[in-house]
Amino acid sequence: MCTGPCTGRRRLPRRTGTTGPAFSLTRPVRVLLEEAMLMGAPSTDKVRNVVLLGHGDAGKTSLAEAMLFMAGQTKRLGSVAEGHSNLDYEAEEVKRKITLNLALA
């Protein structure tokens, strides 16, 4: 059943009679996890953390770009050298053509 634009994700029922954000830091973790599962978030057995570690100019960002592209998470393969990397978003990074900050994807 789709109550809004059908995007393949389940929607949480709208809260009525309350104000403030739907998620807050004071809510129990159990409740937050249940709501995340209702929204279609992956279970913890499917979550993988990956760290790319290496010297400067070793190709970490290029590898991350290729991984995101091959996994279907981005529509184009970004390039640091050409200044259109998906992970380099600050003006200084684009100008200098290097990654300066940590990026989570």
mmCIF file of N, CA and C in Angstrom:
data_model
loop_
_atom_site.group_PDB
_atom_site.id
_atom_site.type_symbol
_atom_site.label_atom_id
_atom_site.label_comp_id
_atom_site.label_asym_id
_atom_site.label_seq_id
_atom_site.Cartn_x
_atom_site.Cartn_y
_atom_site.Cartn_z
ATOM 1 N N MET A 1 0.834 -1.174 0.000
ATOM 2 C CA MET A 1 0.000 0.000 0.000
ATOM 3 C C MET A 1 0.880 1.239 0.000
ATOM 4 N N CYS A 2 0.641 2.134 -0.889
ATOM 5 C CA CYS A 2 1.450 3.341 -1.026
ATOM 6 C C CYS A 2 0.573 4.549 -0.715
ATOM 7 N N THR A 3 0.988 5.351 0.303
ATOM 8 C CA THR A 3 0.181 6.510 0.692
ATOM 9 C C THR A 3 0.667 7.798 0.047
ATOM 10 N N GLY A 4 1.821 7.763 -0.564
ATOM 11 C CA GLY A 4 2.379 8.950 -1.226
ATOM 12 C C GLY A 4 2.921 8.533 -2.572
ATOM 13 N N PRO A 5 3.868 9.277 -3.085
ATOM 14 C CA PRO A 5 4.503 8.851 -4.336
ATOM 15 C C PRO A 5 5.170 7.490 -4.131
ATOM 16 N N CYS A 6 4.830 6.525 -4.930
ATOM 17 C CA CYS A 6 5.334 5.166 -4.748
ATOM 18 C C CYS A 6 6.778 5.090 -5.220
ATOM 19 N N THR A 7 7.691 5.006 -4.270
ATOM 20 C CA THR A 7 9.108 4.932 -4.585
ATOM 21 C C THR A 7 9.703 3.597 -4.197
ATOM 22 N N GLY A 8 8.864 2.671 -3.750
ATOM 23 C CA GLY A 8 9.390 1.377 -3.339
ATOM 24 C C GLY A 8 9.716 1.321 -1.865
ATOM 25 N N ARG A 9 9.689 2.440 -1.168
ATOM 26 C CA ARG A 9 9.955 2.452 0.261
ATOM 27 C C ARG A 9 8.650 2.595 1.017
ATOM 28 N N ARG A 10 8.581 1.928 2.147
ATOM 29 C CA ARG A 10 7.394 2.051 2.984
ATOM 30 C C ARG A 10 7.459 3.339 3.778
ATOM 31 N N ARG A 11 6.326 3.964 3.955
ATOM 32 C CA ARG A 11 6.264 5.207 4.718
ATOM 33 C C ARG A 11 5.735 4.921 6.110
ATOM 34 N N LEU A 12 6.241 5.679 7.093
ATOM 35 C CA LEU A 12 5.708 5.596 8.446
ATOM 36 C C LEU A 12 4.394 6.353 8.511
ATOM 37 N N PRO A 13 3.477 5.923 9.361
ATOM 38 C CA PRO A 13 2.245 6.691 9.505
ATOM 39 C C PRO A 13 2.554 8.087 10.033
ATOM 40 N N ARG A 14 1.783 9.060 9.593
ATOM 41 C CA ARG A 14 1.993 10.429 10.062
ATOM 42 C C ARG A 14 1.618 10.537 11.529
ATOM 43 N N ARG A 15 2.425 11.289 12.251
ATOM 44 C CA ARG A 15 2.127 11.533 13.663
ATOM 45 C C ARG A 15 1.137 12.680 13.747
ATOM 46 N N THR A 16 0.158 12.554 14.603
ATOM 47 C CA THR A 16 -0.819 13.625 14.767
ATOM 48 C C THR A 16 -0.783 14.127 16.198
ATOM 49 N N GLY A 17 -0.999 15.411 16.367
ATOM 50 C CA GLY A 17 -1.056 15.996 17.696
ATOM 51 C C GLY A 17 0.290 16.174 18.360
ATOM 52 N N THR A 18 1.371 16.082 17.608
ATOM 53 C CA THR A 18 2.704 16.269 18.188
ATOM 54 C C THR A 18 3.439 17.344 17.405
ATOM 55 N N THR A 19 4.395 17.928 18.048
ATOM 56 C CA THR A 19 5.246 18.900 17.377
ATOM 57 C C THR A 19 6.683 18.460 17.517
ATOM 58 N N GLY A 20 7.537 19.009 16.705
ATOM 59 C CA GLY A 20 8.954 18.683 16.783
ATOM 60 C C GLY A 20 9.334 17.653 15.745
ATOM 61 N N PRO A 21 10.627 17.319 15.701
ATOM 62 C CA PRO A 21 11.120 16.389 14.686
ATOM 63 C C PRO A 21 10.612 14.971 14.927
ATOM 64 N N ALA A 22 10.499 14.207 13.855
ATOM 65 C CA ALA A 22 10.049 12.820 13.964
ATOM 66 C C ALA A 22 11.075 11.979 14.719
ATOM 67 N N PHE A 23 12.348 12.302 14.599
ATOM 68 C CA PHE A 23 13.401 11.571 15.292
ATOM 69 C C PHE A 23 14.127 12.534 16.213
ATOM 70 N N SER A 24 14.351 12.119 17.429
ATOM 71 C CA SER A 24 15.115 12.953 18.351
ATOM 72 C C SER A 24 16.081 12.063 19.118
ATOM 73 N N LEU A 25 17.063 12.662 19.718
ATOM 74 C CA LEU A 25 18.079 11.905 20.441
ATOM 75 C C LEU A 25 17.564 11.364 21.768
ATOM 76 N N THR A 26 16.408 11.834 22.217
ATOM 77 C CA THR A 26 15.892 11.377 23.502
ATOM 78 C C THR A 26 15.013 10.143 23.379
ATOM 79 N N ARG A 27 14.687 9.717 22.174
ATOM 80 C CA ARG A 27 13.854 8.532 21.993
ATOM 81 C C ARG A 27 14.685 7.278 22.217
ATOM 82 N N PRO A 28 14.081 6.228 22.759
ATOM 83 C CA PRO A 28 14.829 4.990 22.994
ATOM 84 C C PRO A 28 15.366 4.408 21.680
ATOM 85 N N VAL A 29 16.531 3.823 21.757
ATOM 86 C CA VAL A 29 17.167 3.240 20.576
ATOM 87 C C VAL A 29 16.284 2.154 19.973
ATOM 88 N N ARG A 30 15.607 1.387 20.810
ATOM 89 C CA ARG A 30 14.730 0.322 20.327
ATOM 90 C C ARG A 30 13.653 0.888 19.410
ATOM 91 N N VAL A 31 13.070 2.015 19.787
ATOM 92 C CA VAL A 31 12.029 2.640 18.982
ATOM 93 C C VAL A 31 12.614 3.138 17.660
ATOM 94 N N LEU A 32 13.781 3.750 17.708
ATOM 95 C CA LEU A 32 14.420 4.237 16.489
ATOM 96 C C LEU A 32 14.735 3.092 15.534
ATOM 97 N N LEU A 33 15.210 1.973 16.067
ATOM 98 C CA LEU A 33 15.517 0.818 15.223
ATOM 99 C C LEU A 33 14.252 0.244 14.595
ATOM 100 N N GLU A 34 13.174 0.170 15.371
ATOM 101 C CA GLU A 34 11.915 -0.335 14.818
ATOM 102 C C GLU A 34 11.420 0.563 13.689
ATOM 103 N N GLU A 35 11.510 1.880 13.878
ATOM 104 C CA GLU A 35 11.072 2.809 12.842
ATOM 105 C C GLU A 35 11.956 2.717 11.605
ATOM 106 N N ALA A 36 13.254 2.533 11.803
ATOM 107 C CA ALA A 36 14.168 2.389 10.667
ATOM 108 C C ALA A 36 13.833 1.132 9.871
ATOM 109 N N MET A 37 13.489 0.045 10.544
ATOM 110 C CA MET A 37 13.131 -1.185 9.851
ATOM 111 C C MET A 37 11.831 -1.002 9.073
ATOM 112 N N LEU A 38 10.882 -0.239 9.620
ATOM 113 C CA LEU A 38 9.630 0.032 8.909
ATOM 114 C C LEU A 38 9.868 0.832 7.638
ATOM 115 N N MET A 39 10.884 1.699 7.644
ATOM 116 C CA MET A 39 11.181 2.533 6.487
ATOM 117 C C MET A 39 11.980 1.789 5.436
ATOM 118 N N GLY A 40 12.318 0.547 5.678
ATOM 119 C CA GLY A 40 13.038 -0.233 4.690
ATOM 120 C C GLY A 40 14.547 -0.165 4.835
ATOM 121 N N ALA A 41 15.039 0.270 5.999
ATOM 122 C CA ALA A 41 16.483 0.314 6.224
ATOM 123 C C ALA A 41 17.017 -1.120 6.282
ATOM 124 N N PRO A 42 18.227 -1.331 5.813
ATOM 125 C CA PRO A 42 18.778 -2.692 5.838
ATOM 126 C C PRO A 42 19.009 -3.149 7.268
ATOM 127 N N SER A 43 18.862 -4.441 7.500
ATOM 128 C CA SER A 43 19.139 -4.972 8.827
ATOM 129 C C SER A 43 20.651 -4.956 9.052
ATOM 130 N N THR A 44 21.060 -5.055 10.300
ATOM 131 C CA THR A 44 22.480 -4.934 10.625
ATOM 132 C C THR A 44 23.317 -6.065 10.046
ATOM 133 N N ASP A 45 22.712 -7.204 9.718
ATOM 134 C CA ASP A 45 23.495 -8.284 9.127
ATOM 135 C C ASP A 45 23.851 -8.004 7.671
ATOM 136 N N LYS A 46 23.264 -6.955 7.067
ATOM 137 C CA LYS A 46 23.573 -6.587 5.682
ATOM 138 C C LYS A 46 24.414 -5.321 5.588
ATOM 139 N N VAL A 47 24.756 -4.712 6.702
ATOM 140 C CA VAL A 47 25.542 -3.477 6.709
ATOM 141 C C VAL A 47 27.019 -3.840 6.739
ATOM 142 N N ARG A 48 27.796 -3.200 5.890
ATOM 143 C CA ARG A 48 29.242 -3.427 5.850
ATOM 144 C C ARG A 48 29.949 -2.080 5.941
ATOM 145 N N ASN A 49 30.943 -2.016 6.771
ATOM 146 C CA ASN A 49 31.766 -0.818 6.876
ATOM 147 C C ASN A 49 33.079 -1.082 6.157
ATOM 148 N N VAL A 50 33.468 -0.154 5.312
ATOM 149 C CA VAL A 50 34.691 -0.301 4.535
ATOM 150 C C VAL A 50 35.555 0.923 4.770
ATOM 151 N N VAL A 51 36.834 0.721 4.990
ATOM 152 C CA VAL A 51 37.785 1.816 5.152
ATOM 153 C C VAL A 51 38.797 1.717 4.027
ATOM 154 N N LEU A 52 39.007 2.823 3.333
ATOM 155 C CA LEU A 52 40.055 2.893 2.319
ATOM 156 C C LEU A 52 41.180 3.712 2.913
ATOM 157 N N LEU A 53 42.312 3.083 3.114
ATOM 158 C CA LEU A 53 43.432 3.718 3.782
ATOM 159 C C LEU A 53 44.656 3.646 2.882
ATOM 160 N N GLY A 54 45.354 4.756 2.734
ATOM 161 C CA GLY A 54 46.555 4.768 1.898
ATOM 162 C C GLY A 54 47.208 6.128 1.911
ATOM 163 N N HIS A 55 48.355 6.217 1.316
ATOM 164 C CA HIS A 55 49.078 7.473 1.211
ATOM 165 C C HIS A 55 48.327 8.447 0.296
ATOM 166 N N GLY A 56 48.722 9.703 0.382
ATOM 167 C CA GLY A 56 48.141 10.704 -0.492
ATOM 168 C C GLY A 56 48.397 10.380 -1.949
ATOM 169 N N ASP A 57 47.416 10.651 -2.793
ATOM 170 C CA ASP A 57 47.506 10.426 -4.229
ATOM 171 C C ASP A 57 47.673 8.944 -4.584
ATOM 172 N N ALA A 58 47.118 8.071 -3.715
ATOM 173 C CA ALA A 58 47.203 6.634 -3.977
ATOM 174 C C ALA A 58 45.988 6.127 -4.748
ATOM 175 N N GLY A 59 44.924 6.936 -4.859
ATOM 176 C CA GLY A 59 43.746 6.541 -5.612
ATOM 177 C C GLY A 59 42.568 6.100 -4.761
ATOM 178 N N LYS A 60 42.546 6.484 -3.479
ATOM 179 C CA LYS A 60 41.456 6.076 -2.594
ATOM 180 C C LYS A 60 40.107 6.615 -3.067
ATOM 181 N N THR A 61 40.051 7.895 -3.405
ATOM 182 C CA THR A 61 38.791 8.493 -3.848
ATOM 183 C C THR A 61 38.359 7.905 -5.184
ATOM 184 N N SER A 62 39.293 7.676 -6.078
ATOM 185 C CA SER A 62 38.951 7.071 -7.374
ATOM 186 C C SER A 62 38.400 5.662 -7.185
ATOM 187 N N LEU A 63 38.981 4.910 -6.253
ATOM 188 C CA LEU A 63 38.485 3.572 -5.958
ATOM 189 C C LEU A 63 37.080 3.648 -5.363
ATOM 190 N N ALA A 64 36.852 4.576 -4.436
ATOM 191 C CA ALA A 64 35.524 4.746 -3.833
ATOM 192 C C ALA A 64 34.501 5.140 -4.894
ATOM 193 N N GLU A 65 34.886 6.028 -5.809
ATOM 194 C CA GLU A 65 33.995 6.428 -6.905
ATOM 195 C C GLU A 65 33.618 5.221 -7.757
ATOM 196 N N ALA A 66 34.600 4.393 -8.088
ATOM 197 C CA ALA A 66 34.350 3.211 -8.911
ATOM 198 C C ALA A 66 33.461 2.210 -8.176
ATOM 199 N N MET A 67 33.663 2.049 -6.875
ATOM 200 C CA MET A 67 32.844 1.130 -6.085
ATOM 201 C C MET A 67 31.388 1.604 -6.051
ATOM 202 N N LEU A 68 31.181 2.902 -5.844
ATOM 203 C CA LEU A 68 29.824 3.459 -5.824
ATOM 204 C C LEU A 68 29.150 3.294 -7.185
ATOM 205 N N PHE A 69 29.893 3.538 -8.251
ATOM 206 C CA PHE A 69 29.345 3.424 -9.603
ATOM 207 C C PHE A 69 28.984 1.974 -9.924
ATOM 208 N N MET A 70 29.889 1.046 -9.625
ATOM 209 C CA MET A 70 29.640 -0.366 -9.928
ATOM 210 C C MET A 70 28.500 -0.943 -9.085
ATOM 211 N N ALA A 71 28.298 -0.384 -7.889
ATOM 212 C CA ALA A 71 27.207 -0.841 -7.018
ATOM 213 C C ALA A 71 25.878 -0.209 -7.406
ATOM 214 N N GLY A 72 25.904 0.717 -8.366
ATOM 215 C CA GLY A 72 24.676 1.359 -8.810
ATOM 216 C C GLY A 72 24.203 2.485 -7.915
ATOM 217 N N GLN A 73 25.068 2.995 -7.061
ATOM 218 C CA GLN A 73 24.686 4.067 -6.145
ATOM 219 C C GLN A 73 24.843 5.451 -6.756
ATOM 220 N N THR A 74 25.604 5.563 -7.835
ATOM 221 C CA THR A 74 25.728 6.827 -8.566
ATOM 222 C C THR A 74 25.479 6.555 -10.042
ATOM 223 N N LYS A 75 25.032 7.576 -10.735
ATOM 224 C CA LYS A 75 24.705 7.415 -12.155
ATOM 225 C C LYS A 75 25.893 7.675 -13.068
ATOM 226 N N ARG A 76 26.947 8.304 -12.527
ATOM 227 C CA ARG A 76 28.126 8.584 -13.348
ATOM 228 C C ARG A 76 29.379 8.291 -12.545
ATOM 229 N N LEU A 77 30.435 7.944 -13.239
ATOM 230 C CA LEU A 77 31.718 7.678 -12.605
ATOM 231 C C LEU A 77 32.458 8.997 -12.486
ATOM 232 N N GLY A 78 32.577 9.500 -11.265
ATOM 233 C CA GLY A 78 33.256 10.770 -11.038
ATOM 234 C C GLY A 78 34.758 10.629 -11.137
ATOM 235 N N SER A 79 35.420 11.761 -11.326
ATOM 236 C CA SER A 79 36.876 11.772 -11.440
ATOM 237 C C SER A 79 37.433 12.957 -10.663
ATOM 238 N N VAL A 80 38.381 12.688 -9.784
ATOM 239 C CA VAL A 80 39.017 13.757 -9.017
ATOM 240 C C VAL A 80 39.826 14.649 -9.949
ATOM 241 N N ALA A 81 40.559 14.033 -10.860
ATOM 242 C CA ALA A 81 41.430 14.793 -11.771
ATOM 243 C C ALA A 81 40.644 15.736 -12.674
ATOM 244 N N GLU A 82 39.430 15.345 -13.047
ATOM 245 C CA GLU A 82 38.616 16.193 -13.912
ATOM 246 C C GLU A 82 37.731 17.152 -13.124
ATOM 247 N N GLY A 83 37.744 17.026 -11.791
ATOM 248 C CA GLY A 83 37.023 17.973 -10.938
ATOM 249 C C GLY A 83 35.539 17.706 -10.780
ATOM 250 N N HIS A 84 35.070 16.499 -11.083
ATOM 251 C CA HIS A 84 33.654 16.211 -10.896
ATOM 252 C C HIS A 84 33.431 14.929 -10.097
ATOM 253 N N SER A 85 34.171 14.795 -9.014
ATOM 254 C CA SER A 85 34.030 13.650 -8.130
ATOM 255 C C SER A 85 32.767 13.792 -7.287
ATOM 256 N N ASN A 86 32.065 12.695 -7.059
ATOM 257 C CA ASN A 86 30.882 12.707 -6.207
ATOM 258 C C ASN A 86 31.241 12.932 -4.742
ATOM 259 N N LEU A 87 32.440 12.550 -4.344
ATOM 260 C CA LEU A 87 32.850 12.642 -2.948
ATOM 261 C C LEU A 87 33.549 13.959 -2.617
ATOM 262 N N ASP A 88 34.016 14.686 -3.602
ATOM 263 C CA ASP A 88 34.659 15.984 -3.374
ATOM 264 C C ASP A 88 33.630 17.075 -3.627
ATOM 265 N N TYR A 89 33.149 17.677 -2.568
ATOM 266 C CA TYR A 89 32.052 18.628 -2.704
ATOM 267 C C TYR A 89 32.433 20.054 -2.336
ATOM 268 N N GLU A 90 33.553 20.266 -1.665
ATOM 269 C CA GLU A 90 33.951 21.630 -1.297
ATOM 270 C C GLU A 90 34.707 22.289 -2.455
ATOM 271 N N ALA A 91 34.574 23.594 -2.534
ATOM 272 C CA ALA A 91 35.196 24.349 -3.627
ATOM 273 C C ALA A 91 36.716 24.172 -3.644
ATOM 274 N N GLU A 92 37.320 24.132 -2.472
ATOM 275 C CA GLU A 92 38.779 23.975 -2.393
ATOM 276 C C GLU A 92 39.225 22.616 -2.931
ATOM 277 N N GLU A 93 38.432 21.579 -2.684
ATOM 278 C CA GLU A 93 38.763 20.246 -3.195
ATOM 279 C C GLU A 93 38.675 20.210 -4.721
ATOM 280 N N VAL A 94 37.659 20.826 -5.266
ATOM 281 C CA VAL A 94 37.498 20.861 -6.726
ATOM 282 C C VAL A 94 38.610 21.692 -7.357
ATOM 283 N N LYS A 95 38.922 22.829 -6.726
ATOM 284 C CA LYS A 95 39.956 23.725 -7.259
ATOM 285 C C LYS A 95 41.333 23.056 -7.253
ATOM 286 N N ARG A 96 41.691 22.408 -6.136
ATOM 287 C CA ARG A 96 43.017 21.795 -6.007
ATOM 288 C C ARG A 96 43.082 20.389 -6.598
ATOM 289 N N LYS A 97 41.911 19.818 -6.939
ATOM 290 C CA LYS A 97 41.812 18.476 -7.513
ATOM 291 C C LYS A 97 42.398 17.400 -6.605
ATOM 292 N N ILE A 98 42.156 17.577 -5.302
ATOM 293 C CA ILE A 98 42.525 16.564 -4.313
ATOM 294 C C ILE A 98 41.409 16.480 -3.286
ATOM 295 N N THR A 99 41.317 15.351 -2.609
ATOM 296 C CA THR A 99 40.328 15.193 -1.556
ATOM 297 C C THR A 99 40.938 15.669 -0.253
ATOM 298 N N LEU A 100 40.259 16.567 0.433
ATOM 299 C CA LEU A 100 40.750 17.127 1.679
ATOM 300 C C LEU A 100 39.989 16.609 2.893
ATOM 301 N N ASN A 101 38.731 16.263 2.716
ATOM 302 C CA ASN A 101 37.876 15.882 3.841
ATOM 303 C C ASN A 101 37.376 14.459 3.696
ATOM 304 N N LEU A 102 37.062 13.872 4.854
ATOM 305 C CA LEU A 102 36.454 12.566 4.899
ATOM 306 C C LEU A 102 35.066 12.616 4.278
ATOM 307 N N ALA A 103 34.721 11.631 3.497
ATOM 308 C CA ALA A 103 33.388 11.566 2.891
ATOM 309 C C ALA A 103 32.775 10.209 3.220
ATOM 310 N N LEU A 104 31.513 10.220 3.583
ATOM 311 C CA LEU A 104 30.778 8.987 3.870
ATOM 312 C C LEU A 104 29.793 8.755 2.728
ATOM 313 N N ALA A 105 29.789 7.569 2.208
ATOM 314 C CA ALA A 105 28.870 7.275 1.095
ATOM 315 C C ALA A 105 28.050 6.049 1.416
#
